[in-house]
Short mmCIF file of C-alpha atoms and ligand atoms in Angstrom, two decimals:
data_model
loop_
_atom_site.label_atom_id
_atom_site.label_comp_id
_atom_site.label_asym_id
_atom_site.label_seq_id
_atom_site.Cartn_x
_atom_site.Cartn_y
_atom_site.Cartn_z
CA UNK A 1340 -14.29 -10.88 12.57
CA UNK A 1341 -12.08 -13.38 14.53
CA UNK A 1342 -12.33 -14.03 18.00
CA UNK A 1343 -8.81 -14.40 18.96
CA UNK A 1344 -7.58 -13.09 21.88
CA UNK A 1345 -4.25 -13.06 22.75
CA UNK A 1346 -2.25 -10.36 23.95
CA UNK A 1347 -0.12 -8.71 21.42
CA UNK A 1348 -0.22 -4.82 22.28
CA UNK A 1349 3.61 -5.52 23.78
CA UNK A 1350 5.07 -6.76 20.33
CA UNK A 1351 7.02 -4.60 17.50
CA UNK A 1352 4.93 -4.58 14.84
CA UNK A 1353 5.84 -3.55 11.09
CA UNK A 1354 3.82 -2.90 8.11
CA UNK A 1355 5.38 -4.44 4.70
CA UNK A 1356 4.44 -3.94 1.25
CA UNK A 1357 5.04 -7.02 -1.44
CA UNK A 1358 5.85 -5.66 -4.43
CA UNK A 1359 7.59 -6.63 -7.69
CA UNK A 1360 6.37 -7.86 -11.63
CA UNK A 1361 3.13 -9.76 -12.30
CA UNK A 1362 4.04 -13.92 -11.73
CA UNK A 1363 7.26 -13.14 -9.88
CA UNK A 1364 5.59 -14.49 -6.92
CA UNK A 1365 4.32 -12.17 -4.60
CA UNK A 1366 1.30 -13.62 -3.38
CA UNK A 1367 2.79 -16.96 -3.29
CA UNK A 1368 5.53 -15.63 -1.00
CA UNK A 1369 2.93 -13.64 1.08
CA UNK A 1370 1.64 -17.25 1.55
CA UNK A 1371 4.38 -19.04 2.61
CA UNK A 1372 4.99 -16.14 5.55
CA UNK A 1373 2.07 -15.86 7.04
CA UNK A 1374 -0.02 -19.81 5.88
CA UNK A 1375 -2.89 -17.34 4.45
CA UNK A 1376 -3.27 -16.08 1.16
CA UNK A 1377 -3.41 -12.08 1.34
CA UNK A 1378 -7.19 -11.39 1.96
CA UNK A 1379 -8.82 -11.47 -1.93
CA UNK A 1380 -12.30 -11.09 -3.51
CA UNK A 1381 -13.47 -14.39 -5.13
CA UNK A 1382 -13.25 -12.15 -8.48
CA UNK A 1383 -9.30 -11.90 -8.09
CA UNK A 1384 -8.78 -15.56 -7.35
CA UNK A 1385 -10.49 -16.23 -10.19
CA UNK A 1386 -8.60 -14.26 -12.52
CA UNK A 1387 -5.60 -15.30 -10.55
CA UNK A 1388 -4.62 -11.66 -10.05
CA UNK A 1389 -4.76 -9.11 -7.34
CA UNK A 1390 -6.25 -5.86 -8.13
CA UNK A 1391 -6.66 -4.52 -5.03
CA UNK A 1392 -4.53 -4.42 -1.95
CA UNK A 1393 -4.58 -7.41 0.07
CA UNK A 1394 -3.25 -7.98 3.76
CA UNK A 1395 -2.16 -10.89 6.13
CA UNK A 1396 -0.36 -10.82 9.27
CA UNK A 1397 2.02 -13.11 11.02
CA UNK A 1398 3.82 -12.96 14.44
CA UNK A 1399 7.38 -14.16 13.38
CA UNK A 1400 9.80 -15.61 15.56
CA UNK A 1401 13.61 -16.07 15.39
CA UNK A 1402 14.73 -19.72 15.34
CA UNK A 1403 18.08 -18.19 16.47
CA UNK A 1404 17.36 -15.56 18.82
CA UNK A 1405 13.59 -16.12 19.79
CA UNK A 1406 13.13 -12.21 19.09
CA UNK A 1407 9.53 -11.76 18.18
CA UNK A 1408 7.44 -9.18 16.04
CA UNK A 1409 4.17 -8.91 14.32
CA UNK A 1410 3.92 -7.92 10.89
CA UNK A 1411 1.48 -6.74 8.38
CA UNK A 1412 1.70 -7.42 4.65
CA UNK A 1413 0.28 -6.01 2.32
CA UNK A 1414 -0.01 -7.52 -1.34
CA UNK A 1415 0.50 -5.47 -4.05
CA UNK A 1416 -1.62 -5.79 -7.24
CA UNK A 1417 0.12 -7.41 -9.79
CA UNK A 1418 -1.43 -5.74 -12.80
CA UNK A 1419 0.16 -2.86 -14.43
CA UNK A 1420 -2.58 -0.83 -14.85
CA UNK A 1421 -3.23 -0.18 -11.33
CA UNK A 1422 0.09 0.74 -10.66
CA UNK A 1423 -1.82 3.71 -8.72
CA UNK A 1424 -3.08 1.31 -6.16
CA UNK A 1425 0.51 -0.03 -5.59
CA UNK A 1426 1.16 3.43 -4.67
CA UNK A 1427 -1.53 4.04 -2.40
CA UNK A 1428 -0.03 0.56 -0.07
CA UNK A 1429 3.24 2.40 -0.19
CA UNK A 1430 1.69 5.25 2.07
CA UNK A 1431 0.56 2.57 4.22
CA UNK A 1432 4.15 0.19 4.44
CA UNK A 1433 7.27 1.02 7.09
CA UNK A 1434 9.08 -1.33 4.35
CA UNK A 1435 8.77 -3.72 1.34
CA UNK A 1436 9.98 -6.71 -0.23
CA UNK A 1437 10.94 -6.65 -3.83
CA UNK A 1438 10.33 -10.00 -5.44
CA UNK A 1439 12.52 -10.42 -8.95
CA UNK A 1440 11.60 -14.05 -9.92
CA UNK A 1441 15.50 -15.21 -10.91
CA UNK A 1442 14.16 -16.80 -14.17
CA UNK A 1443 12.69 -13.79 -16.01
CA UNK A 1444 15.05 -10.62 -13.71
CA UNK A 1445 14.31 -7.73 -13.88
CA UNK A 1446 11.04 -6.56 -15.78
CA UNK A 1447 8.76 -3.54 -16.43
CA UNK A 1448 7.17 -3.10 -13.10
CA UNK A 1449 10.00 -4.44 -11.24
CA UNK A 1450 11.74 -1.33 -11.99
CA UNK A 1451 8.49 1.28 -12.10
CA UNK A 1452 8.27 -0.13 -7.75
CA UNK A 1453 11.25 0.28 -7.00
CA UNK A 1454 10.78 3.96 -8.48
CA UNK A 1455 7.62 4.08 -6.45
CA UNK A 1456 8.74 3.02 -3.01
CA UNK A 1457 11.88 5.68 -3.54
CA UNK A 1458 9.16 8.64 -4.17
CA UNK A 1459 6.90 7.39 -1.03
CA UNK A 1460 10.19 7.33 0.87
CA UNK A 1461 10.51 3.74 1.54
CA UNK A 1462 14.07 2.83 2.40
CA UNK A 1463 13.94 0.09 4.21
CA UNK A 1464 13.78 -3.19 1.26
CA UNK A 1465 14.91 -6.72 1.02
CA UNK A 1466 14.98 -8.29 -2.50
CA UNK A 1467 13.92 -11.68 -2.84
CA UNK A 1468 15.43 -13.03 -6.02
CA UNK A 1469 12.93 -15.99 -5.94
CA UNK A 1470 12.22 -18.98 -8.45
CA UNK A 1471 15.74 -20.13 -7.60
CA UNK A 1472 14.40 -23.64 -7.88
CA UNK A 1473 13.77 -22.81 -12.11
CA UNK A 1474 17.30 -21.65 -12.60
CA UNK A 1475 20.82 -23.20 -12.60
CA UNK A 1476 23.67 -21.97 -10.89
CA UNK A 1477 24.39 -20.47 -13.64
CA UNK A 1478 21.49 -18.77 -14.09
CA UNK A 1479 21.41 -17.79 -10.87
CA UNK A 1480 24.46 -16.25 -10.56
CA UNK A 1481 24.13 -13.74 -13.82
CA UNK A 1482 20.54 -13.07 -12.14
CA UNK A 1483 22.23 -11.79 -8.82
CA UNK A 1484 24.59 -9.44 -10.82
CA UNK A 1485 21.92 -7.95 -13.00
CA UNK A 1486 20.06 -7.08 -9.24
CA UNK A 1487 23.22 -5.82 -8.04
CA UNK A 1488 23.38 -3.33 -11.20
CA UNK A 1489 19.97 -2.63 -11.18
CA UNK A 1490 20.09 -1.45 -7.44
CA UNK A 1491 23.24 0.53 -7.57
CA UNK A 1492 22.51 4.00 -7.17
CA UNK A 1493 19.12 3.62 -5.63
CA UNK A 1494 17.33 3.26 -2.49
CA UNK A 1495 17.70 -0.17 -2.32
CA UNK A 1496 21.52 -0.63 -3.19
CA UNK A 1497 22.58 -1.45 0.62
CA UNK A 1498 19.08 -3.99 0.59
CA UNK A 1499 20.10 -7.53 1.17
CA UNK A 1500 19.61 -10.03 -1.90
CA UNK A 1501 17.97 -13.36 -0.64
CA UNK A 1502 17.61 -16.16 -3.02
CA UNK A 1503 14.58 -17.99 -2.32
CA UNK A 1504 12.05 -20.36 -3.75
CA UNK A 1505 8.34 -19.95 -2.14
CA UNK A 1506 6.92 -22.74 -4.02
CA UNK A 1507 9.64 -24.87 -2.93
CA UNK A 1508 10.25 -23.13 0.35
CA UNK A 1509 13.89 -22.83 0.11
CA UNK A 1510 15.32 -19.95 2.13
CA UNK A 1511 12.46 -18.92 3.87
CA UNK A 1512 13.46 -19.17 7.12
CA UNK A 1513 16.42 -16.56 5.88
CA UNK A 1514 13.96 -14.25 4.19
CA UNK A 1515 11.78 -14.54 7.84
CA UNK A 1516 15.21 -13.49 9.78
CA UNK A 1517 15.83 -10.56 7.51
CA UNK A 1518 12.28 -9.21 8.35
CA UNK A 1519 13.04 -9.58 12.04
CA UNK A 1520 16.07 -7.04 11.63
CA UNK A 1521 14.38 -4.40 9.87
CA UNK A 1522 13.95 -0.99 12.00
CA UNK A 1523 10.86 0.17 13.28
CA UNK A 1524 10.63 3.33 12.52
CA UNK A 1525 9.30 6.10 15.40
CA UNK A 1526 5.83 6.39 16.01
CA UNK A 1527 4.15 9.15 17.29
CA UNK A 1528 1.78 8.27 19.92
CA UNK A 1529 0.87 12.11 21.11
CA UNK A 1530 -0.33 13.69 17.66
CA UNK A 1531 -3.62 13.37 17.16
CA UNK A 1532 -4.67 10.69 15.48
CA UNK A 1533 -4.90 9.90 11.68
CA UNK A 1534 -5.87 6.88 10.11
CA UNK A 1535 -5.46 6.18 6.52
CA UNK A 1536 -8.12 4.22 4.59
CA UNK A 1537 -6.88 1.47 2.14
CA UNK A 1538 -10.30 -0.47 2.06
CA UNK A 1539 -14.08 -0.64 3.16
CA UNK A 1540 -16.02 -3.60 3.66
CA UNK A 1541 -19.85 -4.38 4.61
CA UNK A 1542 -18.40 -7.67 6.41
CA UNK A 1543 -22.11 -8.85 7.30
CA UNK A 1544 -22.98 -12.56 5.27
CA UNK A 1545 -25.85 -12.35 3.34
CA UNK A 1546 -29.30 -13.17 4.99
CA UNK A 1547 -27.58 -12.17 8.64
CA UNK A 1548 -30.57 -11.16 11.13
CA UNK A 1549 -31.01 -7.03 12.03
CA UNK A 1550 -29.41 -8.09 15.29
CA UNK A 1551 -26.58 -9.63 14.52
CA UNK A 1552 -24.91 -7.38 12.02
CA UNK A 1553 -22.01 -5.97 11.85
CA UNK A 1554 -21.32 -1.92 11.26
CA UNK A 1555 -18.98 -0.87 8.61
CA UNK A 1556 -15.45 -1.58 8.50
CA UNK A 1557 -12.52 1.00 7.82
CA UNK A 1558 -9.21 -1.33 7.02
CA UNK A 1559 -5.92 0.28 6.95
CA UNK A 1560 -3.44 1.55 8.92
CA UNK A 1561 -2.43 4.09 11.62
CA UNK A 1562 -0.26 7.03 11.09
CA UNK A 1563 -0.54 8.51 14.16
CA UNK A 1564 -1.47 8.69 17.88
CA UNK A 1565 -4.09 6.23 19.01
CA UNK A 1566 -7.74 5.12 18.63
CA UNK A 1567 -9.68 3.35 20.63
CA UNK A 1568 -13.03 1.69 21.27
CA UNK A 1569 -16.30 3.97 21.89
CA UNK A 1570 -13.85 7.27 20.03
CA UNK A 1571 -16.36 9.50 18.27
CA UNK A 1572 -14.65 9.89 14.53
CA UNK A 1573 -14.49 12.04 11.85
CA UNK A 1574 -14.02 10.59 7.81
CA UNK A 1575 -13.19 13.07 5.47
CA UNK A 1576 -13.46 13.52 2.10
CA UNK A 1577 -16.49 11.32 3.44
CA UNK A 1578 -19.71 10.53 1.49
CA UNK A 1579 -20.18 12.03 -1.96
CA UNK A 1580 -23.26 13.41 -2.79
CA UNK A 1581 -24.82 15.28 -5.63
CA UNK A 1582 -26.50 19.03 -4.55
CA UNK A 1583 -27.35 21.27 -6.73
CA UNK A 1584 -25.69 19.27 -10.00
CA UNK A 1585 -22.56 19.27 -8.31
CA UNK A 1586 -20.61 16.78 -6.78
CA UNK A 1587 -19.94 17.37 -3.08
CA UNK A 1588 -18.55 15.92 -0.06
CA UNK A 1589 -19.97 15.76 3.53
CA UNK A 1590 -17.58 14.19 6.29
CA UNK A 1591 -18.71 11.27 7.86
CA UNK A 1592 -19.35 11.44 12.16
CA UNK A 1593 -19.48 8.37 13.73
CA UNK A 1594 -18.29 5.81 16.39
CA UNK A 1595 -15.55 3.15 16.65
CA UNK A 1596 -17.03 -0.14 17.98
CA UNK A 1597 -14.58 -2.70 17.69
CA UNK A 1598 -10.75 -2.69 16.60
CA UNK A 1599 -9.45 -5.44 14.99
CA UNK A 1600 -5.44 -6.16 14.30
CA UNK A 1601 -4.82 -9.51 11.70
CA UNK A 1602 -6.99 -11.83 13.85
CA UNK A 1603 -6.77 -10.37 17.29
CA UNK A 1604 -9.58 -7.73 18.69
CA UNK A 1605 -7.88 -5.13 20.82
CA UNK A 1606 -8.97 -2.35 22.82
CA UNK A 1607 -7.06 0.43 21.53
CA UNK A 1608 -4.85 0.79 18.84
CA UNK A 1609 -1.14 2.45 18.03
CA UNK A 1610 0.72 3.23 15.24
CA UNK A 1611 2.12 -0.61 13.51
CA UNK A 1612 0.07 -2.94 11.54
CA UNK A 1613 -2.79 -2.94 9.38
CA UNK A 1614 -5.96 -2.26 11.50
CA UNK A 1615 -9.67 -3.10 10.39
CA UNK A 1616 -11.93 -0.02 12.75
CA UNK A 1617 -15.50 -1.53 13.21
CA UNK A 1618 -18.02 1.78 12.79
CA UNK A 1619 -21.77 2.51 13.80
CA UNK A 1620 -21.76 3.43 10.19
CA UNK A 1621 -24.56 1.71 8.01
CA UNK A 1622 -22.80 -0.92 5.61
CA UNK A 1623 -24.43 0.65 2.58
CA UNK A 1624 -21.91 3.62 2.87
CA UNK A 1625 -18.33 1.32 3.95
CA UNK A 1626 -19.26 -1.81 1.07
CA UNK A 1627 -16.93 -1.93 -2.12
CA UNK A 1628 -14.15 -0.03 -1.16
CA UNK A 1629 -16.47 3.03 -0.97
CA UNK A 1630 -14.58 5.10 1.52
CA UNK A 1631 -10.86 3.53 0.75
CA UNK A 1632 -8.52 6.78 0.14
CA UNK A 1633 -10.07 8.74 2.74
CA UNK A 1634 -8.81 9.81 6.41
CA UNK A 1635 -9.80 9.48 9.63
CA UNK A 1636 -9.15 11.35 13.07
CA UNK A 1637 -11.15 12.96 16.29
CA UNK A 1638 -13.80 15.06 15.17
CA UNK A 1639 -12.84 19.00 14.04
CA UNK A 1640 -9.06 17.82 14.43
CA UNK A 1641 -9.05 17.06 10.54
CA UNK A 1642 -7.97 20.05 7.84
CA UNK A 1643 -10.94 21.31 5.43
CA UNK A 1644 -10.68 19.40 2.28
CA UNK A 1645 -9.41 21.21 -0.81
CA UNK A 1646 -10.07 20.13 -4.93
CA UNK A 1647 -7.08 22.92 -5.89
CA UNK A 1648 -3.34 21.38 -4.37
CA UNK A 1649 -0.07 23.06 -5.94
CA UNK A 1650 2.82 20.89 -5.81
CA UNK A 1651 6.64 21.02 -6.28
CA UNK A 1652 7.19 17.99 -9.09
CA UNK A 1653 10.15 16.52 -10.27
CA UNK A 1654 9.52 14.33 -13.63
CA UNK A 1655 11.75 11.14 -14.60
CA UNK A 1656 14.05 10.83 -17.49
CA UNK A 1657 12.25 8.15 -18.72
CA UNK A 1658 8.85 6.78 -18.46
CA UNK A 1659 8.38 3.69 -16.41
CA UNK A 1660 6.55 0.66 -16.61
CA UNK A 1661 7.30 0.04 -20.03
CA UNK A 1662 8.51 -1.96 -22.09
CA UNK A 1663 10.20 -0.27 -24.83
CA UNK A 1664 12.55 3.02 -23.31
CA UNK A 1665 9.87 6.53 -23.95
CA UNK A 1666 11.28 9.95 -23.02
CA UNK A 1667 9.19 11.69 -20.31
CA UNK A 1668 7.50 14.75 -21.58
CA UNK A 1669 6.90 17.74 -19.95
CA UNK A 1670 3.77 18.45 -18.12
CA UNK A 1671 1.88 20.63 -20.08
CA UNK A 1672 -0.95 23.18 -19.67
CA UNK A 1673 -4.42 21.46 -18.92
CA UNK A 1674 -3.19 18.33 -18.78
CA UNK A 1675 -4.79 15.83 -16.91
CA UNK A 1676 -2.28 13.62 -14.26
CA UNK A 1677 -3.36 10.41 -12.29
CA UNK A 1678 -1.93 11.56 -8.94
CA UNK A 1679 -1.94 9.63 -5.10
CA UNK A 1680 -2.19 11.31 -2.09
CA UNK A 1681 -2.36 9.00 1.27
CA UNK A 1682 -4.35 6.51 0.21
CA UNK A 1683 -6.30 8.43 -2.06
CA UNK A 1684 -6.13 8.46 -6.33
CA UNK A 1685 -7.47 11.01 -8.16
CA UNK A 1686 -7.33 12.74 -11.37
CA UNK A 1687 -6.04 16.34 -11.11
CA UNK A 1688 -6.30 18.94 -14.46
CA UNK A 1689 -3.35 20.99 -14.37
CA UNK A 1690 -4.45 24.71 -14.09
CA UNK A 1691 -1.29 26.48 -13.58
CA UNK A 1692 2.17 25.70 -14.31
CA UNK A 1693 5.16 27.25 -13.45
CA UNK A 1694 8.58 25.64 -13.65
CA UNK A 1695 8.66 22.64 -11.13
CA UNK A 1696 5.63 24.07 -9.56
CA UNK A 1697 2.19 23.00 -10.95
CA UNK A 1698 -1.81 24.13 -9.65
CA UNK A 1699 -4.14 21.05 -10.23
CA UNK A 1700 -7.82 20.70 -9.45
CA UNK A 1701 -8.87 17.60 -8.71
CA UNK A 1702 -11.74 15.47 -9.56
CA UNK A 1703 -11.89 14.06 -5.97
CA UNK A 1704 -10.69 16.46 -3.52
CA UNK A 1705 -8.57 15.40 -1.02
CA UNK A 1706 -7.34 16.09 2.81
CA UNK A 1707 -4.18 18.11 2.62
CA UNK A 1708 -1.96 16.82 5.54
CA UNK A 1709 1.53 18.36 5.92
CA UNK A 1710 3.93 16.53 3.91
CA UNK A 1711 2.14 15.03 1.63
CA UNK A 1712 3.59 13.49 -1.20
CA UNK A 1713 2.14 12.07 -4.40
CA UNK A 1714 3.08 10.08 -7.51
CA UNK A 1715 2.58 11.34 -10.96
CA UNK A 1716 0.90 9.05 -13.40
CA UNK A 1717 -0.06 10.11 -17.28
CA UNK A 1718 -1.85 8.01 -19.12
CA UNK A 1719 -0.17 6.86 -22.27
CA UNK A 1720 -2.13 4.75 -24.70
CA UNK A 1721 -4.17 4.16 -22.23
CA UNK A 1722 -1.89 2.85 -18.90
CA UNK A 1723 -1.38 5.06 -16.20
CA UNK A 1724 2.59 5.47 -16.50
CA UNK A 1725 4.40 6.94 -13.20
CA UNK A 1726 6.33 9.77 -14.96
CA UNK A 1727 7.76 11.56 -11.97
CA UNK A 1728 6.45 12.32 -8.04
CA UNK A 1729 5.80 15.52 -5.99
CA UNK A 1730 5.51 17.39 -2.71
CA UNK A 1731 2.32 19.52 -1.93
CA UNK A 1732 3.14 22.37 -0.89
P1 GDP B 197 2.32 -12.65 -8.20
O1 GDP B 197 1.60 -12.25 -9.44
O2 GDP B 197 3.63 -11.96 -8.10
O3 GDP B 197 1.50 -12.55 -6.95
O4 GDP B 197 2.73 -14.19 -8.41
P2 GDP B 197 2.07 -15.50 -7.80
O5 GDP B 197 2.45 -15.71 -6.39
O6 GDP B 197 0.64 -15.51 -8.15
O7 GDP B 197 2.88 -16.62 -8.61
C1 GDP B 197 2.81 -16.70 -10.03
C2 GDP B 197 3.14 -18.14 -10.45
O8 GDP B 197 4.48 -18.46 -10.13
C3 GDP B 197 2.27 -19.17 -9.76
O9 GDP B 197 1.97 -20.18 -10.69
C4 GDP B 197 3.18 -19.71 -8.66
O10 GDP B 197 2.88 -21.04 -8.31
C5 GDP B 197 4.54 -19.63 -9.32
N1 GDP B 197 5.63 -19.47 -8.35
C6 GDP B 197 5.70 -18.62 -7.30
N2 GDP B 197 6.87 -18.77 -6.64
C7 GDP B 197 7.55 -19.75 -7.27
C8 GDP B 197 8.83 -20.38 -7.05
O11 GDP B 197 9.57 -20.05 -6.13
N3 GDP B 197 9.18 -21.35 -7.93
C9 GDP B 197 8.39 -21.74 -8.97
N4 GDP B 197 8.82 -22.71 -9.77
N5 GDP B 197 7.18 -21.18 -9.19
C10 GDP B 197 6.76 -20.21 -8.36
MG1 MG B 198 -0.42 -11.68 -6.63
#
């Protein structure tokens, strides 16, 4: 962890999403914001993909007004199958940024996010038509009208258009001004607390001595209320365990040691920007992601976790994330449905179905918070397809 240590409790801060089709240039955008590339394993740069969600912050400053804010990105994976990890950052994100490279327009997944943020209830989006530097005027122009049709009718049809190049950096400075005028939404400071979990990490180097090591970190993001250092916690689902031939869950008690916001330790933490919670917990149980999708809060302030949700589901005309146009079928009786629910994924068998109502029990169970909302994914030839969202209920 860094050892920065300015003051920045008194800034707005904002958690964005990056989203948008594989090579439209996400990551390279993410870059050119914040002078970091999004926090990846050395697997992903080598593949030259994400797969997993990736975060960097940046205090941004107006060059006209001097208004400043701190803001959290978070990098989308750009790989269709794991459209279901897209969709777990979209519980964590206040807002997003569309990228539609202008070259190649609009595209598969460009479409199946902008589906996504509208089911997670993300209205606040700026499209960055970007590449601008591979396209004529032209180009650029036909390119602008296709985004303008694609947006009409959706979520995003009031969202500004900004034509930008990251690898060029034309535009950027527009792009950073656009980000400075989004709303911060309300947060609730007097709920209890609840933390969502996007990621896990055992952040200790190799060979580092007993005394020196670091517990296990819990990255994401506050919903809720505040947390500070020395809190006793509760993690729920928590650790899984097998008793008795059966898979079960035990929550997970321990202590907050440090907080850590981008590169800045604080003391105690509110609702805005992505948040990495140093535990007492033994790094064996926080490595590899192992407790990403699960939530934290004060201990016995948590609701008991269920494996049975029912949900009110609406389904999509059409499937998305496709290439060629596929009808959405009905759900049907024993089905099995990728769904997300905070920042947890999980395959559900349909037990019950009713007209827009549907019973699942899940493989992974999950902590029922009020409101909840979920995609729903079916896999078709193999890709987990978004055919429609829901609302546990
Ligand atoms: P992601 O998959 O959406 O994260 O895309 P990347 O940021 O990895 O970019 C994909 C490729 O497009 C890389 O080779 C980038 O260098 C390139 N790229 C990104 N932005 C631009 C741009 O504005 N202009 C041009 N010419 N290339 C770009
Ligand atoms: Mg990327």
């Amino acid at each position: 962890m860094a050892k920065e240590n300015v003051d920045i409790t008194n800034l707005e801060m904002l958690n964005v999403g990056v989203v948008g089709h594989i090579d439209h240039g996400k990551t390279t955008l993410l870059y050119r914001l914040t002078g970091k590339f999004a926090d990846t394993h050395s697997e992903e740069l080598k593949r030259g993909i994400t797969i997993k969600l990736g975060y960097a912050d940046t205090i941004l400053e107006s060059s006209k007004t001097g208004k400043k804010r701190y803001i959290s990105f978070v990098d989308a994976p750009g790989h269709e199958m794991l459209m279901a990890t897209m969709l777990s950052g979209a519980a964590i994100i206040d807002a997003a940024i569309l990228v539609i490279a202008a070259n190649e327009g609009i595209r598969p997944q460009t479409r199946e996010h902008l589906i996504a943020l509208q089911t997670k209830n993300i209205k606040q989006i700026i499209i960055v038509q970007n590449k601008i530097d591979l396209v004529d005027k032209e180009k650029a122009k036909k390119n602008y009208e296709d985004i303008k049709k694609f947006i009409k009718g959706t979520v995003a049809e009031n969202s500004p258009i900004i034509p930008v190049s990251a690898q060029q950096e034309i535009n950027i400075d527009k792009l950073k001004e656009s980000l400075l005028e989004l709303k911060i939404p309300e947060r609730n400071l007097k709920e209890k607390p609840i933390f969502l979990v996007a990621r896990s990490f055992d952040i200790n180097r190799p060979g580092t001595k007993v005394k020196d090591l670091h517990g296990g970190v819990l990255g994401g993001i506050l919903k809720q209320g505040n947390l500070k250092i020395g809190d006793e916690i509760e993690i729920k689902p928590g650790l899984s365990k097998i008793k008795a031939n059966k898979q079960v869950y035990e929550t997970i008690k321990t202590k907050i040691s440090s907080i850590q916001k981008g590169n800045y330790k604080i003391k105690e933490a509110t609702p805005g920007g992505s948040l990495a919670l140093e535990t007492e917990l033994d790094n064996i149980l926080t490595k590899a992601d192992s407790l990403a999708g699960c939530v934290v809060s004060k201990p016995g302030s948590l609701p008991e976790i269920t494996d049975k949700i029912k949900i009110k589901f609406e389904l999509f005309k059409e499937v998305l994330g496709t290439d060629k146009q596929m009808a959405v079928e009905p759900l049907k009786p024993t089905e099995l449905i990728l769904l997300n629910i905070n920042t947890s994924i999980t395959v559900g068998q349909i037990s019950k179905l009713k007209g827009a109502e549907a019973e699942f029990s899940l493989r992974i169970p999950i902590v029922p918070l009020v409101g909840g909302n979920t995609g729903i994914a079916r896999n078709i030839n193999g890709h987990w397809r978004l055919i429609g969202f829901g609302e546990i209920i």
